[in-house]
Amino acid sequence: MRVKPLPAGLPREWYEDHNRRLKALRLATALLATGAYHPSQARNRRIRAIAPLIGVRPPSDTTCRMVRSLLSL
């Protein structure tokens, strides 16, 4: 997949939210691959343990909540 540059001139919060959503999606995908299919199976500790395995920094509590919300869809 080709990476496009992000649009310039948007508020900093937009870029932070965008990157947080991408990180949450990567973590949710990795959790699904390990067999965690329900939000109750994805505690903060488990999400943070998966992060180094896929090459991202440990997520914040907000990102962990986003991961659980993605799993609940």
CSV table of C-alpha atoms in Angstrom, one decimal:
chain,number,residue,atom,x,y,z
A,1,MET,CA,0.0,0.0,0.0
A,2,ARG,CA,1.4,3.4,-1.0
A,3,VAL,CA,1.6,5.9,1.8
A,4,LYS,CA,0.3,9.4,1.0
A,5,PRO,CA,1.5,12.5,2.8
A,6,LEU,CA,-1.0,13.9,5.3
A,7,PRO,CA,-2.7,17.2,4.3
A,8,ALA,CA,-1.0,20.3,5.5
A,9,GLY,CA,-2.6,23.1,7.5
A,10,LEU,CA,-4.9,21.2,9.8
A,11,PRO,CA,-4.8,21.6,13.6
A,12,ARG,CA,-2.3,19.5,15.5
A,13,GLU,CA,-5.2,17.6,17.3
A,14,TRP,CA,-6.3,16.3,13.9
A,15,TYR,CA,-2.9,14.7,13.2
A,16,GLU,CA,-2.7,13.3,16.8
A,17,ASP,CA,-6.2,11.7,16.4
A,18,HIS,CA,-5.4,10.4,13.0
A,19,ASN,CA,-2.2,8.7,14.2
A,20,ARG,CA,-4.0,7.3,17.3
A,21,ARG,CA,-6.7,5.8,15.1
A,22,LEU,CA,-4.1,4.1,12.9
A,23,LYS,CA,-2.2,2.7,15.9
A,24,ALA,CA,-5.5,1.4,17.4
A,25,LEU,CA,-6.3,-0.3,14.1
A,26,ARG,CA,-2.9,-2.0,14.0
A,27,LEU,CA,-3.2,-3.1,17.6
A,28,ALA,CA,-6.8,-4.4,17.1
A,29,THR,CA,-5.6,-6.4,14.0
A,30,ALA,CA,-2.8,-7.9,15.9
A,31,LEU,CA,-5.1,-8.9,18.8
A,32,LEU,CA,-7.5,-10.5,16.4
A,33,ALA,CA,-4.6,-12.5,15.0
A,34,THR,CA,-3.8,-13.8,18.5
A,35,GLY,CA,-7.3,-14.9,19.2
A,36,ALA,CA,-8.7,-11.9,21.2
A,37,TYR,CA,-12.1,-11.5,19.6
A,38,HIS,CA,-14.0,-9.7,22.4
A,39,PRO,CA,-13.2,-6.4,24.2
A,40,SER,CA,-13.2,-8.3,27.5
A,41,GLN,CA,-10.2,-10.3,26.3
A,42,ALA,CA,-8.2,-7.1,25.6
A,43,ARG,CA,-7.1,-5.6,28.8
A,44,ASN,CA,-4.6,-2.8,28.8
A,45,ARG,CA,-1.8,-5.1,29.8
A,46,ARG,CA,-2.4,-7.5,26.9
A,47,ILE,CA,-2.7,-4.6,24.4
A,48,ARG,CA,0.6,-3.1,25.7
A,49,ALA,CA,2.3,-6.5,25.5
A,50,ILE,CA,1.3,-6.8,21.8
A,51,ALA,CA,2.6,-3.3,20.9
A,52,PRO,CA,6.4,-4.1,20.8
A,53,LEU,CA,5.7,-7.3,18.8
A,54,ILE,CA,4.2,-5.2,16.0
A,55,GLY,CA,6.8,-2.4,16.3
A,56,VAL,CA,4.8,0.4,17.9
A,57,ARG,CA,5.3,2.1,21.2
A,58,PRO,CA,3.1,1.1,24.2
A,59,PRO,CA,-0.3,2.8,23.8
A,60,SER,CA,-2.0,5.2,26.1
A,61,ASP,CA,-5.2,4.5,28.0
A,62,THR,CA,-7.1,6.4,25.4
A,63,THR,CA,-5.7,4.2,22.6
A,64,CYS,CA,-6.4,1.1,24.6
A,65,ARG,CA,-10.1,2.2,24.8
A,66,MET,CA,-10.1,2.8,21.1
A,67,VAL,CA,-8.8,-0.8,20.5
A,68,ARG,CA,-11.5,-2.2,22.6
A,69,SER,CA,-14.2,-0.2,20.8
A,70,LEU,CA,-12.8,-1.5,17.5
A,71,LEU,CA,-13.1,-5.1,18.8
A,72,SER,CA,-16.7,-4.5,19.7
A,73,LEU,CA,-17.7,-3.7,16.2
